[in-house]
Short mmCIF file of C-alpha atoms and ligand atoms in Angstrom, two decimals:
data_model
loop_
_atom_site.label_atom_id
_atom_site.label_comp_id
_atom_site.label_asym_id
_atom_site.label_seq_id
_atom_site.Cartn_x
_atom_site.Cartn_y
_atom_site.Cartn_z
CA MET A 1 -10.01 -6.72 -48.20
CA HIS A 2 -11.25 -7.32 -51.75
CA GLU A 3 -7.81 -8.84 -52.49
CA ASP A 4 -8.32 -11.69 -50.01
CA LEU A 5 -9.47 -15.09 -51.21
CA VAL A 6 -13.18 -15.72 -50.76
CA VAL A 7 -14.53 -19.25 -51.14
CA VAL A 8 -18.14 -19.95 -52.08
CA THR A 9 -19.41 -23.54 -52.00
CA GLY A 10 -22.52 -24.71 -53.80
CA ALA A 11 -21.61 -22.16 -56.46
CA GLY A 12 -23.06 -24.26 -59.28
CA GLY A 13 -26.49 -23.75 -57.74
CA PHE A 14 -28.93 -20.90 -57.25
CA ILE A 15 -27.97 -18.79 -54.22
CA ALA A 16 -24.22 -19.40 -54.17
CA GLY A 17 -23.98 -18.83 -57.93
CA SER A 18 -25.74 -15.50 -57.46
CA LEU A 19 -23.44 -14.70 -54.53
CA VAL A 20 -20.40 -15.23 -56.76
CA ALA A 21 -21.95 -12.91 -59.37
CA SER A 22 -22.57 -10.30 -56.69
CA LEU A 23 -19.07 -10.54 -55.17
CA ARG A 24 -17.56 -10.02 -58.63
CA GLN A 25 -19.72 -6.96 -59.16
CA GLN A 26 -18.54 -5.60 -55.81
CA GLY A 27 -14.94 -5.89 -56.99
CA TYR A 28 -13.75 -9.03 -55.23
CA LYS A 29 -10.70 -10.12 -57.18
CA ARG A 30 -10.02 -13.56 -55.78
CA ILE A 31 -13.00 -15.84 -55.67
CA ARG A 32 -12.92 -19.63 -55.56
CA ALA A 33 -16.25 -21.23 -56.51
CA VAL A 34 -16.83 -24.89 -55.69
CA ASP A 35 -19.59 -27.36 -56.54
CA ILE A 36 -19.94 -31.09 -57.04
CA LYS A 37 -21.54 -30.64 -60.44
CA PRO A 38 -19.40 -30.70 -63.59
CA LEU A 39 -18.60 -27.14 -64.60
CA ASP A 40 -20.89 -27.16 -67.63
CA HIS A 41 -23.87 -27.94 -65.36
CA TRP A 42 -23.45 -24.83 -63.20
CA TYR A 43 -26.31 -22.35 -63.36
CA GLN A 44 -23.86 -19.43 -63.50
CA ARG A 45 -20.15 -19.64 -64.18
CA PHE A 46 -17.52 -16.92 -64.59
CA ASP A 47 -14.19 -17.32 -66.33
CA ASP A 48 -12.35 -14.88 -64.04
CA VAL A 49 -13.24 -16.99 -60.99
CA GLU A 50 -11.36 -20.11 -59.87
CA ASN A 51 -14.04 -22.74 -60.55
CA LEU A 52 -13.56 -26.16 -58.96
CA SER A 53 -15.73 -29.21 -59.44
CA LEU A 54 -15.26 -31.10 -56.16
CA ASP A 55 -17.34 -33.42 -54.00
CA LEU A 56 -17.27 -31.66 -50.63
CA ASN A 57 -18.47 -34.74 -48.79
CA ILE A 58 -14.82 -35.73 -48.97
CA LYS A 59 -12.48 -34.18 -46.42
CA GLU A 60 -9.47 -33.78 -48.76
CA ASN A 61 -11.65 -31.89 -51.23
CA CYS A 62 -12.78 -29.50 -48.49
CA GLU A 63 -9.11 -28.85 -47.75
CA LYS A 64 -8.52 -28.02 -51.42
CA ALA A 65 -11.54 -25.73 -51.26
CA ALA A 66 -10.61 -23.87 -48.06
CA ARG A 67 -6.86 -23.57 -48.56
CA ASN A 68 -5.61 -19.97 -48.08
CA ALA A 69 -9.14 -18.57 -47.83
CA ARG A 70 -9.99 -15.57 -45.71
CA ASP A 71 -13.75 -16.05 -45.89
CA VAL A 72 -15.76 -19.20 -46.57
CA TYR A 73 -19.43 -19.10 -47.53
CA ASN A 74 -20.63 -22.68 -47.22
CA LEU A 75 -23.89 -23.01 -49.15
CA ALA A 76 -23.37 -26.47 -50.63
CA ALA A 77 -26.10 -28.92 -49.65
CA ASN A 78 -28.49 -31.41 -51.09
CA MET A 79 -31.48 -29.20 -51.46
CA GLY A 80 -34.95 -29.01 -52.94
CA GLY A 81 -38.59 -28.17 -52.34
CA MET A 82 -40.90 -30.24 -50.10
CA GLY A 83 -41.29 -32.91 -52.79
CA PHE A 84 -37.55 -33.47 -52.75
CA ILE A 85 -36.76 -33.23 -49.06
CA GLU A 86 -39.64 -35.50 -47.99
CA LYS A 87 -38.43 -38.24 -50.32
CA ASN A 88 -34.66 -37.81 -49.81
CA LYS A 89 -34.17 -37.59 -46.06
CA ALA A 90 -30.96 -39.64 -45.94
CA LEU A 91 -29.45 -37.72 -48.84
CA CYS A 92 -30.28 -34.42 -47.13
CA MET A 93 -28.74 -35.62 -43.86
CA LEU A 94 -25.56 -36.58 -45.67
CA SER A 95 -24.89 -32.88 -46.21
CA VAL A 96 -23.60 -33.04 -42.64
CA LEU A 97 -20.39 -34.37 -44.19
CA ILE A 98 -19.97 -31.18 -46.20
CA ASN A 99 -20.29 -28.84 -43.25
CA THR A 100 -18.23 -31.07 -40.95
CA HIS A 101 -15.31 -31.29 -43.36
CA MET A 102 -15.57 -27.64 -44.40
CA LEU A 103 -15.43 -26.58 -40.73
CA GLN A 104 -12.39 -28.78 -40.11
CA ALA A 105 -10.68 -27.41 -43.21
CA ALA A 106 -11.53 -23.84 -42.15
CA VAL A 107 -9.84 -24.42 -38.80
CA LYS A 108 -6.83 -26.06 -40.45
CA TYR A 109 -6.31 -23.11 -42.79
CA ARG A 110 -7.17 -20.47 -40.18
CA VAL A 111 -10.07 -19.06 -42.13
CA ALA A 112 -11.11 -15.70 -40.64
CA ARG A 113 -14.88 -16.01 -41.13
CA TYR A 114 -17.16 -18.91 -41.95
CA PHE A 115 -20.77 -18.55 -43.11
CA TYR A 116 -23.27 -21.41 -42.94
CA SER A 117 -26.66 -21.36 -44.68
CA SER A 118 -29.22 -22.91 -42.37
CA SER A 119 -32.96 -22.99 -42.94
CA ALA A 120 -36.36 -22.23 -41.45
CA CYS A 121 -36.78 -26.02 -41.58
CA VAL A 122 -34.94 -26.14 -38.22
CA TYR A 123 -38.03 -24.79 -36.43
CA ASN A 124 -40.14 -26.91 -34.12
CA GLY A 125 -43.02 -28.40 -36.12
CA ASP A 126 -45.47 -27.99 -33.22
CA LYS A 127 -45.09 -24.20 -33.54
CA GLN A 128 -46.10 -24.28 -37.21
CA LYS A 129 -49.50 -25.96 -37.02
CA SER A 130 -51.57 -22.85 -37.63
CA PHE A 131 -52.40 -21.60 -41.14
CA GLU A 132 -52.13 -18.05 -39.76
CA ALA A 133 -48.41 -17.77 -40.60
CA PRO A 134 -46.97 -18.08 -37.08
CA LEU A 135 -43.97 -15.80 -36.61
CA LEU A 136 -40.93 -17.88 -35.73
CA ARG A 137 -38.40 -16.36 -33.39
CA GLU A 138 -34.91 -17.79 -33.24
CA GLU A 139 -35.56 -19.53 -29.92
CA ASP A 140 -38.47 -21.44 -31.51
CA ALA A 141 -36.01 -24.00 -32.87
CA TYR A 142 -36.05 -25.49 -29.35
CA PRO A 143 -37.15 -27.85 -27.94
CA ALA A 144 -35.94 -29.45 -31.14
CA LEU A 145 -38.53 -30.92 -33.47
CA ALA A 146 -37.13 -29.95 -36.84
CA GLU A 147 -38.28 -31.00 -40.31
CA ASP A 148 -37.33 -34.67 -40.52
CA GLY A 149 -34.09 -35.28 -42.42
CA TYR A 150 -33.18 -31.92 -43.98
CA GLY A 151 -34.13 -29.80 -40.94
CA TRP A 152 -32.33 -32.01 -38.41
CA GLU A 153 -29.16 -31.87 -40.47
CA LYS A 154 -29.35 -28.08 -40.56
CA LEU A 155 -29.94 -27.87 -36.81
CA PHE A 156 -27.03 -30.20 -36.05
CA SER A 157 -24.73 -28.31 -38.42
CA GLU A 158 -25.75 -24.98 -36.81
CA ARG A 159 -24.64 -26.34 -33.46
CA MET A 160 -21.42 -27.58 -34.93
CA CYS A 161 -20.70 -24.04 -36.11
CA ARG A 162 -21.38 -22.76 -32.61
CA HIS A 163 -19.03 -25.26 -30.98
CA PHE A 164 -16.31 -24.75 -33.56
CA HIS A 165 -16.39 -21.13 -32.50
CA GLU A 166 -16.43 -21.90 -28.78
CA ASP A 167 -13.83 -24.65 -28.85
CA PHE A 168 -11.58 -23.77 -31.81
CA GLY A 169 -12.04 -20.00 -32.14
CA LEU A 170 -13.40 -20.10 -35.70
CA TYR A 171 -15.68 -17.10 -36.36
CA THR A 172 -18.89 -18.67 -37.62
CA ARG A 173 -22.06 -16.98 -38.86
CA VAL A 174 -25.35 -18.84 -39.30
CA ALA A 175 -28.38 -17.52 -41.18
CA ARG A 176 -31.70 -19.35 -41.29
CA PHE A 177 -32.98 -18.70 -44.80
CA HIS A 178 -36.74 -18.59 -45.29
CA ASN A 179 -37.72 -19.64 -48.87
CA VAL A 180 -35.49 -17.86 -51.35
CA TYR A 181 -36.62 -17.31 -54.93
CA GLY A 182 -35.55 -15.41 -58.03
CA PRO A 183 -33.87 -15.73 -61.43
CA TRP A 184 -31.28 -18.51 -61.73
CA GLY A 185 -33.15 -20.79 -59.32
CA THR A 186 -34.17 -24.35 -60.10
CA TRP A 187 -37.50 -24.15 -61.91
CA PHE A 188 -38.21 -27.74 -62.89
CA GLY A 189 -36.89 -31.28 -62.54
CA GLY A 190 -38.11 -32.06 -59.01
CA ARG A 191 -35.97 -29.83 -56.77
CA GLU A 192 -37.78 -26.55 -57.49
CA LYS A 193 -39.56 -24.71 -54.69
CA ALA A 194 -43.08 -23.26 -54.64
CA PRO A 195 -42.58 -19.84 -56.34
CA ALA A 196 -40.65 -21.31 -59.29
CA ALA A 197 -42.97 -24.32 -59.54
CA ILE A 198 -46.04 -22.09 -59.61
CA CYS A 199 -44.54 -19.74 -62.20
CA ARG A 200 -43.72 -22.75 -64.39
CA LYS A 201 -47.15 -24.32 -63.96
CA VAL A 202 -48.91 -21.05 -64.81
CA ILE A 203 -46.74 -20.64 -67.91
CA GLU A 204 -47.46 -24.23 -68.98
CA ALA A 205 -51.21 -23.83 -68.41
CA LYS A 206 -51.25 -20.63 -70.40
CA GLU A 207 -49.21 -22.07 -73.25
CA ASN A 208 -51.04 -25.38 -73.54
CA GLY A 209 -54.44 -23.71 -73.36
CA LYS A 210 -55.76 -26.12 -70.68
CA HIS A 211 -56.06 -23.30 -68.14
CA GLU A 212 -55.73 -25.65 -65.19
CA ILE A 213 -53.21 -25.76 -62.35
CA GLU A 214 -52.45 -28.43 -59.76
CA ILE A 215 -51.71 -27.13 -56.28
CA TRP A 216 -50.06 -29.24 -53.58
CA GLY A 217 -52.27 -29.33 -50.49
CA SER A 218 -55.24 -27.08 -49.80
CA GLY A 219 -53.41 -23.92 -50.83
CA ASN A 220 -54.06 -22.51 -47.35
CA GLN A 221 -50.49 -23.19 -46.17
CA THR A 222 -48.66 -19.94 -45.47
CA ARG A 223 -45.03 -19.04 -46.08
CA SER A 224 -42.87 -15.99 -46.64
CA PHE A 225 -40.63 -15.72 -49.69
CA MET A 226 -37.40 -13.75 -49.85
CA TYR A 227 -36.16 -12.36 -53.15
CA ILE A 228 -32.59 -13.33 -54.04
CA ASP A 229 -31.25 -9.74 -53.87
CA ASP A 230 -32.43 -9.42 -50.26
CA CYS A 231 -30.88 -12.79 -49.46
CA LEU A 232 -27.50 -11.79 -50.90
CA GLU A 233 -27.49 -8.48 -49.08
CA GLY A 234 -28.42 -10.20 -45.82
CA VAL A 235 -25.76 -12.89 -46.19
CA GLN A 236 -23.02 -10.30 -46.49
CA LYS A 237 -24.41 -8.09 -43.75
CA ILE A 238 -24.47 -11.09 -41.42
CA MET A 239 -20.97 -12.15 -42.48
CA ASN A 240 -19.69 -8.63 -41.76
CA SER A 241 -21.45 -8.43 -38.38
CA GLN A 242 -20.48 -9.78 -34.98
CA ILE A 243 -23.59 -11.98 -34.78
CA LEU A 244 -22.52 -15.32 -33.40
CA GLU A 245 -25.95 -16.91 -32.97
CA PRO A 246 -28.22 -18.34 -35.69
CA ILE A 247 -30.44 -15.60 -37.07
CA ASN A 248 -33.51 -15.49 -39.31
CA LEU A 249 -32.92 -14.21 -42.81
CA GLY A 250 -36.35 -14.04 -44.38
CA SER A 251 -39.11 -11.79 -45.55
CA ALA A 252 -41.94 -11.15 -43.08
CA GLU A 253 -44.48 -10.78 -45.91
CA ALA A 254 -46.30 -14.08 -45.46
CA VAL A 255 -48.90 -15.25 -47.97
CA SER A 256 -50.93 -18.39 -48.52
CA ILE A 257 -50.05 -20.59 -51.47
CA ASN A 258 -53.42 -19.61 -52.97
CA ARG A 259 -52.40 -15.95 -52.74
CA LEU A 260 -49.07 -16.80 -54.36
CA VAL A 261 -50.97 -18.37 -57.26
CA ASP A 262 -53.21 -15.24 -57.46
CA LEU A 263 -50.12 -13.06 -57.82
CA VAL A 264 -48.54 -15.20 -60.52
CA GLU A 265 -51.85 -15.37 -62.40
CA ASP A 266 -52.04 -11.55 -62.27
CA ILE A 267 -48.52 -11.26 -63.67
CA ALA A 268 -49.31 -13.79 -66.43
CA GLY A 269 -52.70 -12.23 -67.15
CA VAL A 270 -54.65 -15.49 -66.76
CA ARG A 271 -57.12 -17.16 -64.42
CA LEU A 272 -56.80 -20.90 -64.02
CA ASN A 273 -58.97 -23.69 -62.61
CA ARG A 274 -57.30 -24.96 -59.46
CA LYS A 275 -57.03 -28.66 -58.70
CA TYR A 276 -55.86 -29.44 -55.19
CA ASP A 277 -53.76 -32.54 -54.58
CA LEU A 278 -54.26 -33.17 -50.89
CA ASP A 279 -51.88 -36.15 -50.90
CA ALA A 280 -48.91 -34.18 -52.27
CA PRO A 281 -46.05 -33.11 -49.96
CA GLN A 282 -46.95 -29.78 -48.37
CA GLY A 283 -44.79 -29.28 -45.27
CA VAL A 284 -45.96 -27.40 -42.21
CA ASN A 285 -49.24 -25.43 -42.22
CA GLY A 286 -47.79 -21.99 -41.57
CA ARG A 287 -44.51 -20.20 -41.15
CA ASN A 288 -43.24 -16.63 -41.18
CA SER A 289 -39.94 -14.96 -40.33
CA GLU A 290 -39.88 -12.96 -37.08
CA ASN A 291 -37.34 -10.23 -37.72
CA THR A 292 -36.81 -8.49 -34.38
CA LEU A 293 -33.32 -9.90 -33.95
CA ILE A 294 -32.03 -8.96 -37.40
CA GLN A 295 -33.54 -5.48 -36.99
CA LYS A 296 -31.81 -5.15 -33.64
CA TYR A 297 -28.38 -6.20 -34.93
CA LEU A 298 -28.42 -4.77 -38.44
CA ASN A 299 -31.22 -2.21 -38.46
CA TRP A 300 -32.26 -3.94 -41.66
CA GLU A 301 -34.50 -6.75 -42.90
CA PRO A 302 -35.50 -8.16 -46.30
CA SER A 303 -38.04 -5.80 -47.81
CA ILE A 304 -38.40 -6.43 -51.55
CA PRO A 305 -42.15 -6.85 -52.11
CA LEU A 306 -43.22 -10.32 -53.21
CA ARG A 307 -45.05 -8.97 -56.24
CA GLU A 308 -41.92 -7.16 -57.44
CA GLY A 309 -39.67 -10.19 -57.03
CA LEU A 310 -42.21 -12.49 -58.64
CA GLU A 311 -42.43 -10.30 -61.74
CA LYS A 312 -38.68 -10.68 -62.31
CA THR A 313 -38.75 -14.38 -61.51
CA TYR A 314 -41.71 -15.05 -63.79
CA ALA A 315 -40.02 -13.20 -66.66
CA TRP A 316 -36.82 -15.19 -66.21
CA ILE A 317 -38.63 -18.55 -66.02
CA TYR A 318 -40.70 -17.59 -69.06
CA ASP A 319 -37.49 -16.98 -71.04
CA GLN A 320 -36.04 -20.28 -69.86
CA TYR A 321 -39.26 -22.07 -70.79
CA ARG A 322 -39.29 -20.53 -74.28
CA ALA A 323 -35.62 -21.44 -74.73
CA ARG A 324 -36.30 -25.03 -73.75
CA GLU A 325 -39.39 -25.33 -75.94
CA SER A 326 -37.48 -24.07 -78.94
CA GLY A 327 -34.69 -26.58 -78.32
CA ARG A 328 -32.17 -23.97 -77.24
CA ALA A 329 -31.62 -25.46 -73.80
CA GLY A 330 -32.07 -28.76 -71.98
CA VAL A 331 -33.16 -29.45 -68.42
CA VAL A 332 -31.90 -26.92 -65.95
CA GLN A 333 -29.37 -29.28 -64.37
CA GLU A 334 -27.96 -30.02 -67.79
CA PHE A 335 -27.57 -26.73 -69.55
CA VAL A 336 -24.79 -24.23 -69.40
CA THR A 337 -26.02 -20.77 -68.56
CA THR A 338 -24.08 -17.65 -69.32
CA PRO A 339 -23.24 -14.97 -66.76
CA HIS A 340 -25.98 -12.37 -66.50
CA ASP A 341 -23.86 -9.28 -66.04
P1 NAD B 401 -29.09 -25.32 -54.92
O1 NAD B 401 -29.47 -26.78 -54.96
O2 NAD B 401 -29.38 -24.50 -56.12
O3 NAD B 401 -27.52 -25.19 -54.60
C1 NAD B 401 -26.83 -26.07 -53.76
C2 NAD B 401 -25.59 -26.53 -54.51
O4 NAD B 401 -24.83 -27.38 -53.64
C3 NAD B 401 -25.91 -27.34 -55.77
O5 NAD B 401 -25.39 -26.73 -56.92
C4 NAD B 401 -25.27 -28.68 -55.49
O6 NAD B 401 -24.70 -29.29 -56.66
C5 NAD B 401 -24.20 -28.34 -54.47
N1 NAD B 401 -23.77 -29.52 -53.74
C6 NAD B 401 -24.55 -30.49 -53.23
N2 NAD B 401 -23.79 -31.46 -52.70
C7 NAD B 401 -22.50 -31.07 -52.87
C8 NAD B 401 -21.25 -31.68 -52.56
N3 NAD B 401 -21.19 -32.87 -51.97
N4 NAD B 401 -20.12 -31.01 -52.87
C9 NAD B 401 -20.18 -29.81 -53.50
N5 NAD B 401 -21.34 -29.21 -53.85
C10 NAD B 401 -22.48 -29.84 -53.53
O7 NAD B 401 -29.77 -24.73 -53.62
P2 NAD B 401 -29.90 -23.21 -53.12
O8 NAD B 401 -31.34 -22.89 -53.12
O9 NAD B 401 -28.96 -22.36 -53.84
O10 NAD B 401 -29.44 -23.37 -51.60
C11 NAD B 401 -28.17 -22.94 -51.11
C12 NAD B 401 -28.10 -23.18 -49.62
O11 NAD B 401 -29.14 -22.45 -48.97
C13 NAD B 401 -28.28 -24.63 -49.20
O12 NAD B 401 -27.45 -24.91 -48.10
C14 NAD B 401 -29.72 -24.70 -48.77
O13 NAD B 401 -29.96 -25.75 -47.85
C15 NAD B 401 -29.91 -23.32 -48.15
N6 NAD B 401 -31.31 -22.88 -48.12
C16 NAD B 401 -31.95 -22.56 -49.27
C17 NAD B 401 -33.28 -22.14 -49.23
C18 NAD B 401 -34.02 -21.76 -50.49
O14 NAD B 401 -35.18 -21.36 -50.40
N7 NAD B 401 -33.44 -21.85 -51.67
C19 NAD B 401 -33.95 -22.08 -48.00
C20 NAD B 401 -33.28 -22.45 -46.85
C21 NAD B 401 -31.94 -22.82 -46.90
#
């Protein structure tokens, strides 16, 4: 099986780049990695992989990407934290072109298995009004009231996967990721998510001696955060399973944003004055991953403790920050990173 061609889209970014690294380590010999970014902008890039810089909004490019593949992991999307998705709703919805054309190409080339990365942003907003980290079960996506823009696109694309299975026999798998974090993620520039943003802000506050941090919202919002290694393991377990319905892939260790800041301050060994920007984008009040279904199907769920994952993430962002400050690297979207194995 490791001789078959595996295609990973979005491979110039965080999760898909890490998936390519992991597949290589597992001994996959034929990997095709695809991203719209020029190759020297990819976060991780490997010379023994077929690396293609292609815009997957375009159908012909999806055909080039999917040709002769056994498995397709479609993780390409326009993606970012709340600041990005609230201000770029149309751009986020345009990712529907990627999944549509990738599904069509997968059918054309008789791909055996197709993975789609959905999001907890598909869940009904009315079920996320409490700050007490409401547990979201898979059925809570309906009646549909997803996050405007990004979440609606994910929900629509999930259903497309379902109907491509029902109508065209393509084996599709859909995981709803709950906030993923870790080394090799975006950590500045506007698309970063809360854990990376907070690590960066704590590092900056410590380095500039101001000892102050700005927090978006009241800090009482709750979320769970899944470390990248759990995410990668879950993606492959789901791909290898017979699960045909969308399933949560997230940690159930929910914390408030204030608690997240506490943890990063502990790791950094500082205490900072907190300034709350109540007008900043902050998303829903509370959200947690309900993991009964994944436990039932896989007898497994993400379990890496937040503190442990944050220590590794903080250390990586600290190194990146030091590299940037000393002129060794530019903005994350513009520097070439080297493989980490
Ligand atoms: P990322 O932004 O690091 O990676 C996405 C990649 O897709 C980028 O490198 C981008 O250049 C590429 N891309 C965008 N448009 C493209 C196009 N037209 N053609 C080819 N490539 C294109 O984001 P990520 O965090 O690695 O997310 C990966 C997937 O997981 C996305 O589908 C995202 O919506 C989903 N997801 C992520 C999280 C999270 O917390 N990171 C949570 C829920 C869902």
